[in-house]
């Protein structure tokens, strides 16, 4: 019963990992950039929600809506100010290194501007237990996280699979040079993708902060396990990112309850290495065929 209870409680954690990993894969499939600043963006979004909630006195839903606009604009600015300028011969690693630098920059700015007095108490989104299974209670927070994951993932999957916009995004991701030669506005599309990633990050940061205290390094561990879920599920699979994050969350929580928190990261990455030894592209990723 202890292991079952730990697995159930690990679902909420896994959904957060999966949703964060989903945002990473969404941006990767849209722009070809693995975003290591996704956690810092989520923390920034949560701070914006808190400051709007306290300073303007708006209800939490309106604070989330106002912060979503701010994060969307911030995502566009990130693309055009940080990611778009490329020096000649910078190489394919340059965008990835820029996201690492962006993560450090955002964290440092949060420390300097809003870090005094941290950690902060974030407004609770919803309280109570939605379903009581005897010794196991599924909280309303878990239900909200699950619904949000389904809505975000389902909406993005429909756009990517069944709309012209999704087809254009896939074309830009596969071959940006050819897409640009065909007249596609790749800069505008990439800016839109960063805006979506900013809004999704805001939702993730608010979910995490509502169950814990808000601090500038709140998302560090989440980003690490989210990337583990992305690699486990497959870097090119949005469904794989969700399921990989869910698997990582359940495994980590079971290990924490049955062994100790110190063993969680070790066991998770041992599982990750074992899976990749037999399937390097991840559980749901597609192997890259190379013509010789």
PDB file of C-alpha atoms in Angstrom:
ATOM      1  CA  UNK A   1       0.000   0.000   0.000  1.00  0.00           C
ATOM      2  CA  UNK A   2       2.918   2.352   0.715  1.00  0.00           C
ATOM      3  CA  UNK A   3       4.336   1.917  -2.778  1.00  0.00           C
ATOM      4  CA  UNK A   4       0.887   2.343  -4.364  1.00  0.00           C
ATOM      5  CA  UNK A   5       0.298   5.528  -2.363  1.00  0.00           C
ATOM      6  CA  UNK A   6       3.725   6.862  -3.384  1.00  0.00           C
ATOM      7  CA  UNK A   7       3.004   6.082  -7.036  1.00  0.00           C
ATOM      8  CA  UNK A   8      -0.339   7.892  -6.903  1.00  0.00           C
ATOM      9  CA  UNK A   9       1.189  10.956  -5.259  1.00  0.00           C
ATOM     10  CA  UNK A  10       4.032  10.811  -7.777  1.00  0.00           C
ATOM     11  CA  UNK A  11       1.557  11.241 -10.636  1.00  0.00           C
ATOM     12  CA  UNK A  12       1.104  14.947  -9.872  1.00  0.00           C
ATOM     13  CA  UNK A  13       4.871  15.415  -9.778  1.00  0.00           C
ATOM     14  CA  UNK A  14       5.231  13.456 -13.010  1.00  0.00           C
ATOM     15  CA  UNK A  15       2.551  15.559 -14.704  1.00  0.00           C
ATOM     16  CA  UNK A  16       4.510  18.710 -13.858  1.00  0.00           C
ATOM     17  CA  UNK A  17       7.719  17.135 -15.215  1.00  0.00           C
ATOM     18  CA  UNK A  18       5.819  16.031 -18.297  1.00  0.00           C
ATOM     19  CA  UNK A  19       4.229  19.436 -18.901  1.00  0.00           C
ATOM     20  CA  UNK A  20       7.598  21.167 -18.518  1.00  0.00           C
ATOM     21  CA  UNK A  21       9.162  18.610 -20.865  1.00  0.00           C
ATOM     22  CA  UNK A  22       6.274  19.105 -23.279  1.00  0.00           C
ATOM     23  CA  UNK A  23       7.075  22.832 -23.447  1.00  0.00           C
ATOM     24  CA  UNK A  24      10.730  21.983 -24.147  1.00  0.00           C
ATOM     25  CA  UNK A  25       9.823  19.588 -26.977  1.00  0.00           C
ATOM     26  CA  UNK A  26       7.223  22.007 -28.359  1.00  0.00           C
ATOM     27  CA  UNK A  27       9.852  24.694 -28.726  1.00  0.00           C
ATOM     28  CA  UNK A  28      12.418  22.199 -30.024  1.00  0.00           C
ATOM     29  CA  UNK A  29      10.066  20.939 -32.730  1.00  0.00           C
ATOM     30  CA  UNK A  30       9.113  24.502 -33.670  1.00  0.00           C
ATOM     31  CA  UNK A  31      12.563  26.120 -33.694  1.00  0.00           C
ATOM     32  CA  UNK A  32      15.116  23.308 -33.315  1.00  0.00           C
ATOM     33  CA  UNK A  33      16.386  24.809 -30.031  1.00  0.00           C
ATOM     34  CA  UNK A  34      16.537  22.789 -26.776  1.00  0.00           C
ATOM     35  CA  UNK A  35      15.573  25.434 -24.215  1.00  0.00           C
ATOM     36  CA  UNK A  36      17.552  25.168 -20.972  1.00  0.00           C
ATOM     37  CA  UNK A  37      15.911  28.379 -19.754  1.00  0.00           C
ATOM     38  CA  UNK A  38      12.451  26.805 -19.513  1.00  0.00           C
ATOM     39  CA  UNK A  39      12.680  26.477 -15.726  1.00  0.00           C
ATOM     40  CA  UNK A  40      13.824  30.077 -15.267  1.00  0.00           C
ATOM     41  CA  UNK A  41      10.959  31.234 -17.505  1.00  0.00           C
ATOM     42  CA  UNK A  42       8.507  29.291 -15.331  1.00  0.00           C
ATOM     43  CA  UNK A  43       9.904  30.905 -12.179  1.00  0.00           C
ATOM     44  CA  UNK A  44       9.695  34.348 -13.784  1.00  0.00           C
ATOM     45  CA  UNK A  45       6.065  33.733 -14.700  1.00  0.00           C
ATOM     46  CA  UNK A  46       5.180  32.699 -11.144  1.00  0.00           C
ATOM     47  CA  UNK A  47       6.829  35.857  -9.746  1.00  0.00           C
ATOM     48  CA  UNK A  48       4.868  38.030 -12.191  1.00  0.00           C
ATOM     49  CA  UNK A  49       1.605  36.378 -11.099  1.00  0.00           C
ATOM     50  CA  UNK A  50       2.431  36.957  -7.420  1.00  0.00           C
ATOM     51  CA  UNK A  51       3.411  40.602  -7.934  1.00  0.00           C
ATOM     52  CA  UNK A  52       0.273  41.356  -9.970  1.00  0.00           C
ATOM     53  CA  UNK A  53      -1.853  39.550  -7.383  1.00  0.00           C
ATOM     54  CA  UNK A  54      -0.371  41.546  -4.479  1.00  0.00           C
ATOM     55  CA  UNK A  55       0.198  44.944  -6.111  1.00  0.00           C
ATOM     56  CA  UNK A  56      -2.933  45.256  -8.223  1.00  0.00           C
ATOM     57  CA  UNK A  57      -5.199  43.282  -5.889  1.00  0.00           C
ATOM     58  CA  UNK A  58      -6.666  41.332  -8.795  1.00  0.00           C
ATOM     59  CA  UNK A  59      -8.238  37.903  -8.315  1.00  0.00           C
ATOM     60  CA  UNK A  60      -5.919  35.008  -9.100  1.00  0.00           C
ATOM     61  CA  UNK A  61      -7.513  34.179 -12.510  1.00  0.00           C
ATOM     62  CA  UNK A  62      -7.105  37.798 -13.680  1.00  0.00           C
ATOM     63  CA  UNK A  63      -3.568  37.871 -12.294  1.00  0.00           C
ATOM     64  CA  UNK A  64      -2.790  34.744 -14.313  1.00  0.00           C
ATOM     65  CA  UNK A  65      -4.279  36.313 -17.453  1.00  0.00           C
ATOM     66  CA  UNK A  66      -2.279  39.540 -17.031  1.00  0.00           C
ATOM     67  CA  UNK A  67       0.905  37.580 -16.359  1.00  0.00           C
ATOM     68  CA  UNK A  68       0.230  35.397 -19.419  1.00  0.00           C
ATOM     69  CA  UNK A  69       0.273  38.487 -21.635  1.00  0.00           C
ATOM     70  CA  UNK A  70       3.534  39.608 -20.005  1.00  0.00           C
ATOM     71  CA  UNK A  71       5.140  36.175 -20.474  1.00  0.00           C
ATOM     72  CA  UNK A  72       4.004  35.943 -24.094  1.00  0.00           C
ATOM     73  CA  UNK A  73       5.565  39.334 -24.853  1.00  0.00           C
ATOM     74  CA  UNK A  74       8.659  38.270 -22.917  1.00  0.00           C
ATOM     75  CA  UNK A  75       8.925  35.119 -25.029  1.00  0.00           C
ATOM     76  CA  UNK A  76       8.801  37.170 -28.232  1.00  0.00           C
ATOM     77  CA  UNK A  77      11.491  39.509 -26.892  1.00  0.00           C
ATOM     78  CA  UNK A  78      13.677  36.537 -25.986  1.00  0.00           C
ATOM     79  CA  UNK A  79      13.562  35.339 -29.575  1.00  0.00           C
ATOM     80  CA  UNK A  80      14.262  38.678 -31.238  1.00  0.00           C
ATOM     81  CA  UNK A  81      16.808  40.003 -28.721  1.00  0.00           C
ATOM     82  CA  UNK A  82      18.599  36.865 -27.497  1.00  0.00           C
ATOM     83  CA  UNK A  83      18.071  34.032 -29.985  1.00  0.00           C
ATOM     84  CA  UNK A  84      17.754  35.725 -33.385  1.00  0.00           C
ATOM     85  CA  UNK A  85      21.093  37.591 -33.615  1.00  0.00           C
ATOM     86  CA  UNK A  86      23.639  35.062 -34.859  1.00  0.00           C
ATOM     87  CA  UNK A  87      27.281  35.826 -35.457  1.00  0.00           C
ATOM     88  CA  UNK A  88      28.868  34.406 -38.580  1.00  0.00           C
ATOM     89  CA  UNK A  89      30.117  30.875 -38.077  1.00  0.00           C
ATOM     90  CA  UNK A  90      28.690  30.582 -34.555  1.00  0.00           C
ATOM     91  CA  UNK A  91      27.784  26.925 -35.084  1.00  0.00           C
ATOM     92  CA  UNK A  92      24.740  24.847 -34.087  1.00  0.00           C
ATOM     93  CA  UNK A  93      25.610  24.899 -30.363  1.00  0.00           C
ATOM     94  CA  UNK A  94      25.237  28.678 -30.138  1.00  0.00           C
ATOM     95  CA  UNK A  95      21.421  28.730 -29.587  1.00  0.00           C
ATOM     96  CA  UNK A  96      21.668  26.084 -26.855  1.00  0.00           C
ATOM     97  CA  UNK A  97      24.447  27.997 -25.058  1.00  0.00           C
ATOM     98  CA  UNK A  98      22.337  31.139 -25.307  1.00  0.00           C
ATOM     99  CA  UNK A  99      19.462  29.447 -23.498  1.00  0.00           C
ATOM    100  CA  UNK A 100      21.883  28.438 -20.713  1.00  0.00           C
ATOM    101  CA  UNK A 101      23.048  32.032 -20.460  1.00  0.00           C
ATOM    102  CA  UNK A 102      19.442  33.231 -20.504  1.00  0.00           C
ATOM    103  CA  UNK A 103      18.628  30.923 -17.591  1.00  0.00           C
ATOM    104  CA  UNK A 104      21.478  32.372 -15.524  1.00  0.00           C
ATOM    105  CA  UNK A 105      20.505  35.924 -16.486  1.00  0.00           C
ATOM    106  CA  UNK A 106      16.822  35.529 -15.564  1.00  0.00           C
ATOM    107  CA  UNK A 107      17.696  33.880 -12.242  1.00  0.00           C
ATOM    108  CA  UNK A 108      20.184  36.653 -11.408  1.00  0.00           C
ATOM    109  CA  UNK A 109      17.630  39.358 -12.277  1.00  0.00           C
ATOM    110  CA  UNK A 110      14.976  37.688 -10.135  1.00  0.00           C
ATOM    111  CA  UNK A 111      17.449  37.526  -7.236  1.00  0.00           C
ATOM    112  CA  UNK A 112      18.352  41.192  -7.648  1.00  0.00           C
ATOM    113  CA  UNK A 113      14.834  42.581  -8.127  1.00  0.00           C
ATOM    114  CA  UNK A 114      12.498  40.268  -6.202  1.00  0.00           C
ATOM    115  CA  UNK A 115      14.794  37.953  -4.269  1.00  0.00           C
ATOM    116  CA  UNK A 116      14.799  39.879  -0.987  1.00  0.00           C
ATOM    117  CA  UNK A 117      12.636  38.105   1.574  1.00  0.00           C
ATOM    118  CA  UNK A 118      12.315  34.898  -0.457  1.00  0.00           C
ATOM    119  CA  UNK A 119      10.821  32.346  -0.278  1.00  0.00           C
ATOM    120  CA  UNK A 120       7.284  33.705  -0.661  1.00  0.00           C
ATOM    121  CA  UNK A 121       3.898  32.120  -0.114  1.00  0.00           C
ATOM    122  CA  UNK A 122       2.022  31.777  -3.411  1.00  0.00           C
ATOM    123  CA  UNK A 123      -1.795  31.933  -3.600  1.00  0.00           C
ATOM    124  CA  UNK A 124      -3.330  28.459  -3.433  1.00  0.00           C
ATOM    125  CA  UNK A 125      -5.061  27.521  -6.679  1.00  0.00           C
ATOM    126  CA  UNK A 126      -7.348  24.916  -5.150  1.00  0.00           C
ATOM    127  CA  UNK A 127      -7.504  22.969  -1.879  1.00  0.00           C
ATOM    128  CA  UNK A 128      -8.925  19.723  -0.588  1.00  0.00           C
ATOM    129  CA  UNK A 129      -9.154  16.114  -1.743  1.00  0.00           C
ATOM    130  CA  UNK A 130     -11.144  15.354  -4.873  1.00  0.00           C
ATOM    131  CA  UNK A 131     -11.230  11.588  -4.499  1.00  0.00           C
ATOM    132  CA  UNK A 132     -10.647   9.461  -1.414  1.00  0.00           C
ATOM    133  CA  UNK A 133      -9.454   5.911  -2.110  1.00  0.00           C
ATOM    134  CA  UNK A 134      -9.214   4.779   1.484  1.00  0.00           C
ATOM    135  CA  UNK A 135      -5.614   5.376   2.497  1.00  0.00           C
ATOM    136  CA  UNK A 136      -4.877   7.256  -0.729  1.00  0.00           C
ATOM    137  CA  UNK A 137      -6.291  10.695  -1.534  1.00  0.00           C
ATOM    138  CA  UNK A 138      -6.114  12.238  -4.988  1.00  0.00           C
ATOM    139  CA  UNK A 139      -5.964  15.980  -4.419  1.00  0.00           C
ATOM    140  CA  UNK A 140      -7.769  18.627  -6.416  1.00  0.00           C
ATOM    141  CA  UNK A 141      -4.329  19.985  -7.333  1.00  0.00           C
ATOM    142  CA  UNK A 142      -3.572  16.690  -9.092  1.00  0.00           C
ATOM    143  CA  UNK A 143      -6.878  16.880 -10.955  1.00  0.00           C
ATOM    144  CA  UNK A 144      -6.192  20.491 -12.006  1.00  0.00           C
ATOM    145  CA  UNK A 145      -2.694  19.537 -13.194  1.00  0.00           C
ATOM    146  CA  UNK A 146      -4.078  16.601 -15.166  1.00  0.00           C
ATOM    147  CA  UNK A 147      -6.800  18.699 -16.817  1.00  0.00           C
ATOM    148  CA  UNK A 148      -4.331  21.461 -17.653  1.00  0.00           C
ATOM    149  CA  UNK A 149      -1.916  18.920 -19.139  1.00  0.00           C
ATOM    150  CA  UNK A 150      -4.657  17.408 -21.303  1.00  0.00           C
ATOM    151  CA  UNK A 151      -5.855  20.822 -22.509  1.00  0.00           C
ATOM    152  CA  UNK A 152      -2.386  22.171 -23.328  1.00  0.00           C
ATOM    153  CA  UNK A 153      -1.054  18.960 -24.866  1.00  0.00           C
ATOM    154  CA  UNK A 154      -4.263  18.179 -26.742  1.00  0.00           C
ATOM    155  CA  UNK A 155      -4.558  21.697 -28.138  1.00  0.00           C
ATOM    156  CA  UNK A 156      -0.945  21.815 -29.302  1.00  0.00           C
ATOM    157  CA  UNK A 157      -1.153  18.307 -30.784  1.00  0.00           C
ATOM    158  CA  UNK A 158      -4.249  19.266 -32.777  1.00  0.00           C
ATOM    159  CA  UNK A 159      -2.534  22.398 -34.074  1.00  0.00           C
ATOM    160  CA  UNK A 160       0.612  20.514 -35.087  1.00  0.00           C
ATOM    161  CA  UNK A 161      -1.231  17.644 -36.750  1.00  0.00           C
ATOM    162  CA  UNK A 162      -4.300  19.172 -38.373  1.00  0.00           C
ATOM    163  CA  UNK A 163      -3.603  22.831 -39.197  1.00  0.00           C
ATOM    164  CA  UNK A 164      -1.544  24.660 -41.785  1.00  0.00           C
ATOM    165  CA  UNK A 165       0.247  26.477 -38.964  1.00  0.00           C
ATOM    166  CA  UNK A 166       1.388  23.158 -37.508  1.00  0.00           C
ATOM    167  CA  UNK A 167       2.591  21.992 -40.914  1.00  0.00           C
ATOM    168  CA  UNK A 168       4.579  25.211 -41.319  1.00  0.00           C
ATOM    169  CA  UNK A 169       6.119  24.775 -37.877  1.00  0.00           C
ATOM    170  CA  UNK A 170       7.178  21.220 -38.724  1.00  0.00           C
ATOM    171  CA  UNK A 171       8.685  22.395 -42.011  1.00  0.00           C
ATOM    172  CA  UNK A 172      10.649  25.153 -40.275  1.00  0.00           C
ATOM    173  CA  UNK A 173      11.913  22.713 -37.660  1.00  0.00           C
ATOM    174  CA  UNK A 174      12.999  20.113 -40.234  1.00  0.00           C
ATOM    175  CA  UNK A 175      14.764  22.502 -42.613  1.00  0.00           C
ATOM    176  CA  UNK A 176      14.726  26.210 -41.677  1.00  0.00           C
ATOM    177  CA  UNK A 177      16.937  27.245 -44.618  1.00  0.00           C
ATOM    178  CA  UNK A 178      14.614  25.691 -47.218  1.00  0.00           C
ATOM    179  CA  UNK A 179      11.544  27.089 -45.434  1.00  0.00           C
ATOM    180  CA  UNK A 180      13.096  30.546 -45.539  1.00  0.00           C
ATOM    181  CA  UNK A 181      13.870  30.220 -49.248  1.00  0.00           C
ATOM    182  CA  UNK A 182      10.228  29.283 -49.860  1.00  0.00           C
ATOM    183  CA  UNK A 183       9.153  32.596 -48.365  1.00  0.00           C
ATOM    184  CA  UNK A 184       7.993  31.497 -44.913  1.00  0.00           C
ATOM    185  CA  UNK A 185       8.340  34.145 -42.175  1.00  0.00           C
ATOM    186  CA  UNK A 186      10.478  31.967 -39.949  1.00  0.00           C
ATOM    187  CA  UNK A 187      11.283  34.791 -37.520  1.00  0.00           C
ATOM    188  CA  UNK A 188       7.621  35.474 -36.814  1.00  0.00           C
ATOM    189  CA  UNK A 189       6.883  31.765 -36.417  1.00  0.00           C
ATOM    190  CA  UNK A 190       9.785  31.297 -34.002  1.00  0.00           C
ATOM    191  CA  UNK A 191       8.650  34.350 -32.038  1.00  0.00           C
ATOM    192  CA  UNK A 192       5.167  32.863 -31.767  1.00  0.00           C
ATOM    193  CA  UNK A 193       6.639  29.564 -30.551  1.00  0.00           C
ATOM    194  CA  UNK A 194       8.616  31.372 -27.845  1.00  0.00           C
ATOM    195  CA  UNK A 195       5.447  33.237 -26.817  1.00  0.00           C
ATOM    196  CA  UNK A 196       3.580  29.936 -26.406  1.00  0.00           C
ATOM    197  CA  UNK A 197       6.510  28.492 -24.443  1.00  0.00           C
ATOM    198  CA  UNK A 198       6.401  31.536 -22.159  1.00  0.00           C
ATOM    199  CA  UNK A 199       2.688  31.091 -21.405  1.00  0.00           C
ATOM    200  CA  UNK A 200       3.054  27.343 -20.777  1.00  0.00           C
ATOM    201  CA  UNK A 201       6.010  28.094 -18.484  1.00  0.00           C
ATOM    202  CA  UNK A 202       3.830  30.515 -16.536  1.00  0.00           C
ATOM    203  CA  UNK A 203       1.219  27.802 -15.949  1.00  0.00           C
ATOM    204  CA  UNK A 204       3.886  25.334 -14.812  1.00  0.00           C
ATOM    205  CA  UNK A 205       5.529  27.815 -12.466  1.00  0.00           C
ATOM    206  CA  UNK A 206       2.169  28.730 -10.911  1.00  0.00           C
ATOM    207  CA  UNK A 207       1.297  25.056 -10.349  1.00  0.00           C
ATOM    208  CA  UNK A 208       4.627  24.392  -8.635  1.00  0.00           C
ATOM    209  CA  UNK A 209       4.578  27.579  -6.562  1.00  0.00           C
ATOM    210  CA  UNK A 210       1.030  26.920  -5.336  1.00  0.00           C
ATOM    211  CA  UNK A 211       2.167  23.702  -3.628  1.00  0.00           C
ATOM    212  CA  UNK A 212       5.487  25.049  -2.314  1.00  0.00           C
ATOM    213  CA  UNK A 213       7.133  28.333  -1.422  1.00  0.00           C
ATOM    214  CA  UNK A 214       8.156  30.575  -4.321  1.00  0.00           C
ATOM    215  CA  UNK A 215      11.895  31.176  -4.674  1.00  0.00           C
ATOM    216  CA  UNK A 216      14.250  32.097  -7.489  1.00  0.00           C
ATOM    217  CA  UNK A 217      15.718  28.576  -7.750  1.00  0.00           C
ATOM    218  CA  UNK A 218      12.352  26.819  -7.380  1.00  0.00           C
ATOM    219  CA  UNK A 219      12.463  25.088 -10.785  1.00  0.00           C
ATOM    220  CA  UNK A 220      16.075  23.848 -10.820  1.00  0.00           C
ATOM    221  CA  UNK A 221      15.327  20.252  -9.800  1.00  0.00           C
ATOM    222  CA  UNK A 222      12.142  20.209 -11.891  1.00  0.00           C
ATOM    223  CA  UNK A 223      14.068  21.174 -15.034  1.00  0.00           C
ATOM    224  CA  UNK A 224      16.622  18.414 -14.442  1.00  0.00           C
ATOM    225  CA  UNK A 225      13.968  15.707 -14.120  1.00  0.00           C
ATOM    226  CA  UNK A 226      11.918  17.219 -16.963  1.00  0.00           C
ATOM    227  CA  UNK A 227      14.903  16.878 -19.317  1.00  0.00           C
ATOM    228  CA  UNK A 228      15.349  13.314 -18.086  1.00  0.00           C
ATOM    229  CA  UNK A 229      11.713  12.679 -19.032  1.00  0.00           C
ATOM    230  CA  UNK A 230      12.231  14.294 -22.447  1.00  0.00           C
ATOM    231  CA  UNK A 231      15.270  12.108 -23.196  1.00  0.00           C
ATOM    232  CA  UNK A 232      13.451   9.037 -21.893  1.00  0.00           C
ATOM    233  CA  UNK A 233      10.358   9.705 -23.996  1.00  0.00           C
ATOM    234  CA  UNK A 234      12.151  10.999 -27.089  1.00  0.00           C
ATOM    235  CA  UNK A 235      13.322  14.521 -27.928  1.00  0.00           C
ATOM    236  CA  UNK A 236      11.071  14.710 -30.992  1.00  0.00           C
ATOM    237  CA  UNK A 237       7.895  13.339 -29.354  1.00  0.00           C
ATOM    238  CA  UNK A 238       5.510  15.582 -27.412  1.00  0.00           C
ATOM    239  CA  UNK A 239       3.558  12.543 -26.204  1.00  0.00           C
ATOM    240  CA  UNK A 240       6.853  10.940 -25.220  1.00  0.00           C
ATOM    241  CA  UNK A 241       7.799  14.021 -23.172  1.00  0.00           C
ATOM    242  CA  UNK A 242       4.531  13.798 -21.221  1.00  0.00           C
ATOM    243  CA  UNK A 243       4.751  10.062 -20.611  1.00  0.00           C
ATOM    244  CA  UNK A 244       8.491  10.213 -19.904  1.00  0.00           C
ATOM    245  CA  UNK A 245       7.914  12.901 -17.284  1.00  0.00           C
ATOM    246  CA  UNK A 246       5.115  10.867 -15.755  1.00  0.00           C
ATOM    247  CA  UNK A 247       7.369   7.781 -15.521  1.00  0.00           C
ATOM    248  CA  UNK A 248      10.183   9.832 -13.978  1.00  0.00           C
ATOM    249  CA  UNK A 249       7.841  11.392 -11.424  1.00  0.00           C
ATOM    250  CA  UNK A 250       6.403   8.071 -10.278  1.00  0.00           C
ATOM    251  CA  UNK A 251       9.818   6.391 -10.044  1.00  0.00           C
ATOM    252  CA  UNK A 252      11.349   9.313  -8.156  1.00  0.00           C
ATOM    253  CA  UNK A 253       8.501   9.529  -5.641  1.00  0.00           C
ATOM    254  CA  UNK A 254       8.475   5.774  -4.984  1.00  0.00           C
ATOM    255  CA  UNK A 255      12.231   5.856  -4.365  1.00  0.00           C
ATOM    256  CA  UNK A 256      11.889   8.856  -2.037  1.00  0.00           C
ATOM    257  CA  UNK A 257       9.221   7.095   0.057  1.00  0.00           C
ATOM    258  CA  UNK A 258      10.732   3.604   0.097  1.00  0.00           C
ATOM    259  CA  UNK A 259      14.456   4.474   0.273  1.00  0.00           C
ATOM    260  CA  UNK A 260      15.435   8.127   0.742  1.00  0.00           C
ATOM    261  CA  UNK A 261      15.452  11.423  -1.216  1.00  0.00           C
ATOM    262  CA  UNK A 262      19.198  11.000  -1.771  1.00  0.00           C
ATOM    263  CA  UNK A 263      18.576   7.917  -3.934  1.00  0.00           C
ATOM    264  CA  UNK A 264      15.915   9.446  -6.199  1.00  0.00           C
ATOM    265  CA  UNK A 265      18.203  11.117  -8.758  1.00  0.00           C
ATOM    266  CA  UNK A 266      20.548   8.112  -8.847  1.00  0.00           C
ATOM    267  CA  UNK A 267      17.783   5.584  -9.544  1.00  0.00           C
ATOM    268  CA  UNK A 268      16.101   7.840 -12.115  1.00  0.00           C
ATOM    269  CA  UNK A 269      19.270   8.279 -14.136  1.00  0.00           C
ATOM    270  CA  UNK A 270      20.188   4.611 -13.873  1.00  0.00           C
ATOM    271  CA  UNK A 271      16.788   3.809 -15.401  1.00  0.00           C
ATOM    272  CA  UNK A 272      17.387   6.475 -18.048  1.00  0.00           C
ATOM    273  CA  UNK A 273      20.793   5.034 -18.986  1.00  0.00           C
ATOM    274  CA  UNK A 274      19.408   1.501 -19.108  1.00  0.00           C
ATOM    275  CA  UNK A 275      16.577   2.501 -21.462  1.00  0.00           C
ATOM    276  CA  UNK A 276      18.825   4.536 -23.752  1.00  0.00           C
ATOM    277  CA  UNK A 277      21.287   1.654 -23.978  1.00  0.00           C
ATOM    278  CA  UNK A 278      18.615  -0.343 -25.835  1.00  0.00           C
ATOM    279  CA  UNK A 279      16.692   2.533 -27.443  1.00  0.00           C
ATOM    280  CA  UNK A 280      18.893   5.621 -27.966  1.00  0.00           C
ATOM    281  CA  UNK A 281      16.059   7.646 -29.510  1.00  0.00           C
ATOM    282  CA  UNK A 282      13.891   7.225 -26.407  1.00  0.00           C
ATOM    283  CA  UNK A 283      10.778   5.158 -25.803  1.00  0.00           C
ATOM    284  CA  UNK A 284       8.633   7.113 -28.260  1.00  0.00           C
ATOM    285  CA  UNK A 285      11.230   8.902 -30.387  1.00  0.00           C
ATOM    286  CA  UNK A 286      11.944   8.120 -34.015  1.00  0.00           C
ATOM    287  CA  UNK A 287      15.442   6.831 -34.902  1.00  0.00           C
ATOM    288  CA  UNK A 288      17.354   9.179 -37.185  1.00  0.00           C
ATOM    289  CA  UNK A 289      18.192   7.460 -40.441  1.00  0.00           C
ATOM    290  CA  UNK A 290      21.501   8.542 -41.976  1.00  0.00           C
ATOM    291  CA  UNK A 291      22.262   7.984 -45.655  1.00  0.00           C
ATOM    292  CA  UNK A 292      25.813   6.820 -46.247  1.00  0.00           C
TER     293      UNK A 292
END
